[in-house]
Amino acid sequence: MRIYLVGGAVRDALLQRPVADHDHVVVGASPDEMLALGYKAVGKDFPVFLHPKTGEEYALARTERKTGRGYHGFAVHADASVTLEEDLARRDLTINAIAQGEDGTLVDPFHGARDIEQRVLRHVSDAFVEDPVRLLRVARFAARFAPLGFTVADETMALMRQMVEQGEVDHLVAERVWQETRKALGEPQPSAFVRVLRETGALKVLFPEVDALYGVPQRAEFHPEVDTGIHIEMVLDMAARLAPGNDLVGFCALTHDLGKALTPADVLPRHLMHEHNGIEPLRVLAARLKVPTEYAALAESVCREHLNAHRAFELRPATILKLLTSLDALRRPERLEVFLTACEADKRGRLEHENDAYPQAAYLREARAAAAGVTAAEFVARGLSGPTIGEAMEQARCTAIGQVKQSTAQ
């Protein structure tokens, strides 16, 4: 029985990045032997065990054989005869197919360490095409490692295009697409995720609403990058810069301009009412991918209201109160923070505008604080009751927001 550290722990150590999880592969052991040593069995589809003291995962070396379409269509073989090299061969990328022995020696049959040095994301073998989730994983790793200079190998891109052409990605279930997308939106450069999917043709299959934005022009005086698809990429990366790791802000950034794909050709490059036209495609996308309710709701708010955020200084106090109320921001200020960050990312996710200030955010925060400071107690003390309390509170909140606006103007 031999134990090796594998996967991300080895990769990240070689990249001199923090190591989060320690996964191990066990060669030359049976399930009964693992149980006898005190390990706890947790794997449903293949033998995975938790260490009795550390709780870290230890999986028996295994091979996989394709038996059907999609990522469920595999037969798994795991016993003491499976070698370490056979186990590593079933992995997706060479940088994830490196093992480290207990003495620190690397086992690297597919030259993953070399690809780490050369900053290349490369598939291990042609068996890569058998699991469509791997296409999403490569795109996600691109989003994570693009800031370090990583690119996808040409031959790997060719394989992924082949997977799309042969319909493999059509068999991805919504939960897995969303799981990988959500992770990618929390990476340092999520635009790379979108670009890889687009270059392989998968974006058109999985996110047709986003794919449709490419080639759609915007007014150059407001959007020097012109292409709406490029704008989305820039907003995604700005969101990652403003709120590192926040995939909720990332999803709002991804979907805020979907309405621009629906603008009639004779109206371009203007996009009248795009903030309202984007609601329906956003709802379709969210339903198809089974996006969590809070993500869908906040993305819809950003889609509908981002222009109001940009022109916040021009809005009447009553309109600002309506905006805050629609966000439920008086009770839940964290929702306003997500909204404002996504709006700031939109404003700064433009060519030559990356360093623009966004004073609207501070103004709306102050307006929210002023409005939230108005409570029912003072009106009850005055003897008001029933609907008149709500009416009085609304008027008082508008007055409080007006005072903020006046002081800001000064």
Coordinates of C-alpha atoms in Angstrom, one line a residue:
M1 CA 0.0 0.0 0.0
R2 CA 1.4 3.4 -1.1
I3 CA -0.1 6.8 -0.6
Y4 CA 0.5 9.8 -2.8
L5 CA -0.6 13.5 -2.6
V6 CA -2.3 14.3 -5.9
G7 CA -4.1 17.0 -7.9
G8 CA -4.5 20.6 -6.9
A9 CA -2.3 20.3 -3.8
V10 CA 0.7 19.3 -5.8
R11 CA -0.1 21.8 -8.6
D12 CA -0.6 24.8 -6.3
A13 CA 2.6 24.0 -4.3
L14 CA 4.5 24.0 -7.6
L15 CA 2.9 27.4 -8.4
Q16 CA 3.8 28.6 -4.9
R17 CA 0.2 29.3 -4.2
P18 CA -1.7 28.5 -1.0
V19 CA -2.8 24.9 -0.8
A20 CA -6.4 24.6 0.3
D21 CA -7.3 20.9 0.0
H22 CA -5.1 17.8 0.3
D23 CA -6.4 14.9 -1.8
H24 CA -4.6 11.5 -1.8
V25 CA -4.6 8.4 -4.0
V26 CA -3.9 5.0 -2.5
V27 CA -2.2 2.4 -4.6
G28 CA -2.2 -1.3 -3.8
A29 CA -5.0 -1.4 -1.3
S30 CA -8.6 -2.8 -1.1
P31 CA -11.7 -1.2 0.5
D32 CA -11.6 -3.8 3.2
E33 CA -8.0 -2.8 4.1
M34 CA -8.9 0.8 4.3
L35 CA -11.8 0.1 6.6
A36 CA -9.6 -2.1 8.8
L37 CA -7.2 0.9 9.2
G38 CA -10.0 3.1 10.5
Y39 CA -10.8 5.0 7.3
K40 CA -14.5 6.0 6.8
A41 CA -16.0 5.1 3.4
V42 CA -17.9 8.1 1.8
G43 CA -17.7 7.5 -2.0
K44 CA -20.9 6.5 -3.8
D45 CA -19.6 5.9 -7.3
F46 CA -16.1 4.9 -6.4
P47 CA -14.0 4.1 -3.3
V48 CA -13.2 7.3 -1.4
F49 CA -12.4 7.3 2.3
L50 CA -11.8 9.9 5.0
H51 CA -8.7 9.7 7.1
P52 CA -9.7 8.8 10.7
K53 CA -7.8 11.8 12.2
T54 CA -7.3 14.5 9.5
G55 CA -10.6 14.0 7.7
E56 CA -8.8 14.4 4.3
E57 CA -9.9 12.4 1.3
Y58 CA -8.1 9.2 0.3
A59 CA -9.3 7.6 -3.0
L60 CA -8.3 4.2 -4.2
A61 CA -6.4 4.3 -7.5
R62 CA -9.0 3.7 -10.3
T63 CA -9.6 3.7 -14.0
E64 CA -12.7 4.8 -15.9
R65 CA -14.3 3.4 -19.1
K66 CA -16.8 5.3 -21.2
T67 CA -20.1 3.5 -21.4
G68 CA -22.5 6.2 -22.5
R69 CA -23.0 9.9 -23.3
G70 CA -22.6 12.7 -20.8
Y71 CA -20.6 12.7 -17.7
H72 CA -22.5 9.9 -16.0
G73 CA -21.7 7.4 -18.6
F74 CA -18.6 5.8 -17.0
A75 CA -17.8 2.4 -15.5
V76 CA -15.3 2.7 -12.7
H77 CA -12.7 0.0 -11.9
A78 CA -10.8 0.3 -8.6
D79 CA -8.7 -2.4 -6.9
A80 CA -5.2 -3.1 -5.7
S81 CA -4.0 -3.8 -9.3
V82 CA -4.6 -0.3 -10.6
T83 CA -1.3 1.6 -10.9
L84 CA -0.6 5.2 -10.0
E85 CA 0.1 6.0 -13.7
E86 CA -3.3 4.5 -14.7
D87 CA -5.0 6.6 -12.1
L88 CA -3.2 9.8 -13.3
A89 CA -4.0 9.1 -16.9
R90 CA -7.8 9.5 -16.3
R91 CA -7.4 13.1 -15.1
D92 CA -8.3 16.1 -17.1
L93 CA -5.2 18.3 -17.4
T94 CA -1.5 17.6 -17.1
I95 CA -1.1 20.1 -14.3
N96 CA -3.6 18.2 -12.3
A97 CA -2.0 14.8 -13.1
I98 CA 1.0 15.1 -10.9
A99 CA 1.5 13.0 -7.7
Q100 CA 3.9 13.4 -4.8
G101 CA 5.2 10.5 -2.8
E102 CA 5.5 10.5 1.0
D103 CA 9.2 11.2 0.5
G104 CA 8.5 14.3 -1.6
T105 CA 9.3 12.7 -4.9
L106 CA 7.2 13.8 -7.9
V107 CA 5.6 11.3 -10.2
D108 CA 4.8 13.2 -13.4
P109 CA 4.3 10.9 -16.3
F110 CA 2.4 13.5 -18.4
H111 CA 4.9 16.4 -17.9
G112 CA 2.6 18.5 -15.9
A113 CA 5.4 20.3 -14.1
R114 CA 6.8 21.3 -17.5
D115 CA 3.4 22.7 -18.5
I116 CA 3.2 24.6 -15.2
E117 CA 6.6 26.2 -16.1
Q118 CA 5.4 27.0 -19.6
R119 CA 2.0 28.2 -18.4
V120 CA -0.1 25.8 -20.5
L121 CA -3.4 24.1 -19.8
R122 CA -3.1 20.8 -21.7
H123 CA -5.3 17.7 -21.7
V124 CA -3.7 14.4 -20.5
S125 CA -5.1 12.1 -23.2
D126 CA -7.7 11.8 -25.9
A127 CA -10.0 10.3 -23.2
F128 CA -10.6 14.0 -22.3
V129 CA -13.4 14.1 -24.8
E130 CA -15.4 11.5 -22.9
D131 CA -16.4 13.9 -20.1
P132 CA -18.1 17.1 -21.2
V133 CA -17.7 18.7 -17.7
R134 CA -14.0 18.9 -18.5
L135 CA -14.6 21.6 -21.1
L136 CA -16.1 23.7 -18.4
R137 CA -13.3 22.9 -16.0
V138 CA -10.7 24.0 -18.5
A139 CA -12.5 27.3 -19.0
R140 CA -12.7 27.7 -15.2
F141 CA -9.0 27.0 -14.8
A142 CA -8.3 29.5 -17.5
A143 CA -10.3 32.1 -15.4
R144 CA -8.1 31.2 -12.4
F145 CA -4.7 31.1 -14.0
A146 CA -4.9 33.6 -16.9
P147 CA -3.4 36.3 -14.6
L148 CA -0.4 34.0 -14.2
G149 CA 0.0 33.8 -18.0
F150 CA -1.7 30.5 -18.6
T151 CA -3.2 29.7 -22.0
V152 CA -5.1 26.7 -23.4
A153 CA -3.0 24.5 -25.6
D154 CA -4.0 24.5 -29.3
E155 CA -4.6 20.8 -29.4
T156 CA -6.8 21.0 -26.3
M157 CA -8.9 23.7 -27.9
A158 CA -9.3 21.5 -30.9
L159 CA -10.5 18.6 -28.8
M160 CA -13.0 20.9 -27.0
R161 CA -14.3 22.1 -30.4
Q162 CA -14.8 18.5 -31.4
M163 CA -16.7 17.8 -28.2
V164 CA -19.1 20.7 -29.0
E165 CA -19.5 19.6 -32.6
Q166 CA -20.3 16.1 -31.6
G167 CA -22.9 17.2 -29.2
E168 CA -21.2 16.1 -26.0
V169 CA -22.0 19.4 -24.2
D170 CA -25.7 19.0 -25.0
H171 CA -25.7 16.3 -22.3
L172 CA -24.5 18.5 -19.5
V173 CA -27.1 18.8 -16.8
A174 CA -28.0 22.3 -15.5
E175 CA -26.6 21.8 -12.0
R176 CA -23.1 21.0 -13.3
V177 CA -23.1 23.9 -15.7
W178 CA -24.1 26.2 -12.9
Q179 CA -21.6 24.7 -10.5
E180 CA -18.7 25.3 -12.8
T181 CA -20.0 28.7 -13.9
R182 CA -20.4 29.9 -10.3
K183 CA -16.9 28.9 -9.5
A184 CA -15.5 30.6 -12.6
L185 CA -17.3 33.8 -11.7
G186 CA -15.4 33.9 -8.5
E187 CA -12.0 33.5 -10.2
P188 CA -9.6 36.4 -10.8
Q189 CA -10.2 36.7 -14.5
P190 CA -13.7 35.4 -15.4
S191 CA -13.5 36.8 -18.9
A192 CA -11.2 33.9 -19.7
F193 CA -14.0 31.5 -18.9
V194 CA -16.3 33.2 -21.4
R195 CA -13.6 33.5 -24.1
V196 CA -12.7 29.8 -23.9
L197 CA -16.3 28.8 -24.1
R198 CA -16.9 31.1 -27.0
E199 CA -13.8 29.9 -28.9
T200 CA -14.9 26.3 -28.6
G201 CA -18.5 27.0 -29.6
A202 CA -19.8 26.0 -26.2
L203 CA -21.0 29.5 -25.2
K204 CA -23.6 29.4 -28.0
V205 CA -24.9 26.1 -26.7
L206 CA -24.8 26.8 -22.9
F207 CA -25.2 30.6 -22.8
P208 CA -26.8 31.7 -26.1
E209 CA -28.0 34.9 -24.4
V210 CA -24.4 35.9 -23.7
D211 CA -23.1 34.6 -27.0
A212 CA -25.6 36.8 -28.8
L213 CA -23.9 40.0 -27.4
Y214 CA -20.8 39.6 -29.5
G215 CA -20.7 41.7 -32.6
V216 CA -23.5 44.0 -31.2
P217 CA -22.2 47.6 -31.4
Q218 CA -22.6 50.3 -28.8
R219 CA -22.1 54.0 -29.1
A220 CA -18.4 54.6 -29.2
E221 CA -18.5 57.9 -27.2
F222 CA -19.8 55.9 -24.2
H223 CA -18.2 52.5 -25.0
P224 CA -14.9 52.9 -26.8
E225 CA -14.6 49.1 -26.9
V226 CA -17.8 49.2 -29.0
D227 CA -18.5 45.4 -29.0
T228 CA -21.1 44.5 -26.3
G229 CA -19.5 41.1 -25.8
I230 CA -16.1 42.7 -25.1
H231 CA -17.8 45.0 -22.7
I232 CA -19.2 42.1 -20.8
E233 CA -15.8 40.6 -20.5
M234 CA -14.4 43.9 -19.2
V235 CA -17.3 44.2 -16.7
L236 CA -16.7 40.6 -15.5
D237 CA -13.0 41.3 -14.8
M238 CA -13.8 44.7 -13.1
A239 CA -16.3 42.9 -10.9
A240 CA -13.6 40.4 -9.9
R241 CA -11.2 43.3 -9.2
L242 CA -13.8 45.2 -7.0
A243 CA -15.2 42.1 -5.2
P244 CA -12.6 39.3 -5.4
G245 CA -14.2 35.8 -5.2
N246 CA -17.8 37.2 -5.2
D247 CA -19.6 35.0 -7.7
L248 CA -22.9 36.8 -7.0
V249 CA -21.5 40.1 -8.2
G250 CA -20.0 38.1 -11.1
F251 CA -23.3 36.7 -12.2
C252 CA -24.9 40.2 -12.1
A253 CA -22.0 41.4 -14.2
L254 CA -22.4 38.6 -16.7
T255 CA -26.2 39.2 -17.3
H256 CA -26.7 42.9 -16.8
D257 CA -26.8 43.8 -20.5
L258 CA -28.5 40.8 -22.1
G259 CA -31.2 43.2 -23.6
K260 CA -28.7 44.7 -26.0
A261 CA -28.8 41.5 -28.1
L262 CA -32.5 42.3 -28.8
T263 CA -32.0 45.8 -30.0
P264 CA -33.4 46.2 -33.6
A265 CA -30.8 46.7 -36.2
D266 CA -32.2 50.0 -37.3
V267 CA -31.8 51.4 -33.8
L268 CA -28.1 50.4 -33.3
P269 CA -25.8 51.5 -31.9
R270 CA -28.3 53.0 -29.4
H271 CA -29.9 50.6 -27.0
L272 CA -33.2 52.1 -25.9
M273 CA -34.9 50.2 -23.1
H274 CA -32.3 47.5 -23.0
E275 CA -32.4 47.4 -19.3
H276 CA -36.0 46.3 -19.5
N277 CA -35.6 44.1 -22.6
G278 CA -32.9 42.1 -20.8
I279 CA -35.3 40.8 -18.1
E280 CA -36.9 38.1 -20.1
P281 CA -33.6 36.5 -21.5
L282 CA -32.2 36.7 -18.0
R283 CA -35.2 34.8 -16.6
V284 CA -34.9 32.2 -19.3
L285 CA -31.1 31.7 -18.6
A286 CA -31.7 31.5 -14.8
A287 CA -34.5 29.0 -15.2
R288 CA -32.5 26.8 -17.6
L289 CA -29.5 26.6 -15.4
K290 CA -31.5 26.5 -12.2
V291 CA -29.8 29.5 -10.8
P292 CA -30.4 30.1 -7.1
T293 CA -33.3 32.5 -6.4
E294 CA -31.1 35.2 -4.7
Y295 CA -28.7 35.2 -7.7
A296 CA -31.5 35.5 -10.2
A297 CA -33.3 38.2 -8.2
L298 CA -30.3 40.5 -7.7
A299 CA -29.2 40.0 -11.3
E300 CA -32.6 41.1 -12.4
S301 CA -32.4 44.2 -10.2
V302 CA -29.0 45.1 -11.7
C303 CA -30.3 44.5 -15.2
R304 CA -33.4 46.7 -14.7
E305 CA -31.9 49.4 -12.5
H306 CA -28.2 49.9 -13.4
L307 CA -28.9 53.0 -15.5
N308 CA -30.7 54.5 -12.5
A309 CA -27.7 53.9 -10.4
H310 CA -25.5 55.6 -12.9
R311 CA -27.7 58.7 -12.9
A312 CA -28.4 58.6 -9.2
F313 CA -27.6 62.3 -8.7
E314 CA -30.4 63.2 -11.2
L315 CA -33.1 61.1 -9.5
R316 CA -35.8 62.5 -7.3
P317 CA -35.7 61.4 -3.7
A318 CA -38.9 59.4 -4.2
T319 CA -37.3 57.5 -7.1
I320 CA -34.3 56.7 -5.0
L321 CA -36.5 55.4 -2.3
K322 CA -38.3 53.3 -4.8
L323 CA -35.0 51.9 -6.0
L324 CA -33.9 51.1 -2.4
T325 CA -37.2 49.5 -1.6
S326 CA -37.1 47.3 -4.7
L327 CA -33.8 46.0 -3.5
D328 CA -35.1 45.5 0.0
A329 CA -32.0 47.5 0.9
L330 CA -33.5 49.2 4.0
R331 CA -33.7 45.8 5.7
R332 CA -30.8 44.1 3.9
P333 CA -28.0 46.5 3.2
E334 CA -25.8 43.7 1.9
R335 CA -28.1 43.5 -1.2
L336 CA -27.3 47.2 -1.9
E337 CA -23.6 46.4 -1.8
V338 CA -23.9 43.7 -4.4
F339 CA -26.0 46.0 -6.6
L340 CA -23.6 48.9 -6.3
T341 CA -20.5 46.8 -6.9
A342 CA -22.0 45.4 -10.1
C343 CA -23.1 48.8 -11.3
E344 CA -19.6 50.2 -10.6
A345 CA -18.1 47.3 -12.5
D346 CA -20.4 48.2 -15.4
K347 CA -19.4 51.8 -15.4
R348 CA -15.7 51.1 -15.1
G349 CA -15.7 48.0 -17.4
R350 CA -15.2 50.1 -20.5
L351 CA -12.1 50.9 -22.5
E352 CA -10.2 53.9 -21.1
H353 CA -12.6 54.1 -18.1
E354 CA -11.1 51.5 -15.9
N355 CA -10.0 54.1 -13.3
D356 CA -13.1 56.3 -13.3
A357 CA -14.5 57.3 -9.9
Y358 CA -18.0 56.1 -9.0
P359 CA -19.4 58.6 -6.5
Q360 CA -22.9 57.3 -7.1
A361 CA -22.1 54.4 -4.8
A362 CA -21.3 56.5 -1.8
Y363 CA -24.4 58.7 -2.4
L364 CA -26.7 55.8 -2.6
R365 CA -25.2 54.3 0.6
E366 CA -25.8 57.6 2.4
A367 CA -29.4 57.8 1.0
R368 CA -30.1 54.3 2.2
A369 CA -28.7 55.1 5.7
A370 CA -30.8 58.2 5.9
A371 CA -34.0 56.4 4.9
A372 CA -33.3 53.5 7.2
G373 CA -33.0 55.9 10.1
V374 CA -36.7 56.7 9.8
T375 CA -38.7 54.3 12.0
A376 CA -42.3 53.8 12.8
A377 CA -41.8 54.5 16.5
E378 CA -41.8 58.3 16.2
F379 CA -45.1 58.2 14.3
V380 CA -46.8 55.9 16.7
A381 CA -45.7 58.2 19.5
R382 CA -47.5 61.0 17.6
G383 CA -50.7 59.0 17.7
L384 CA -50.7 57.9 14.1
S385 CA -52.1 54.4 13.2
G386 CA -52.8 52.1 10.3
P387 CA -51.8 53.1 6.8
T388 CA -51.1 56.7 7.8
I389 CA -47.9 55.4 9.5
G390 CA -46.6 54.0 6.3
E391 CA -47.5 57.2 4.4
A392 CA -45.8 59.3 7.0
M393 CA -42.7 57.1 7.0
E394 CA -42.4 57.3 3.2
Q395 CA -42.7 61.1 3.2
A396 CA -40.1 61.3 6.0
R397 CA -37.7 59.0 4.2
C398 CA -38.0 61.1 1.0
T399 CA -37.3 64.2 3.1
A400 CA -34.2 62.5 4.6
I401 CA -32.9 61.4 1.2
G402 CA -33.5 65.0 -0.1
Q403 CA -31.3 66.3 2.7
V404 CA -28.6 63.9 1.6
K405 CA -29.0 65.0 -2.0
Q406 CA -28.8 68.7 -1.0
S407 CA -25.7 68.2 1.1
T408 CA -24.0 66.2 -1.7
A409 CA -24.8 69.0 -4.2
Q410 CA -23.1 71.5 -1.9

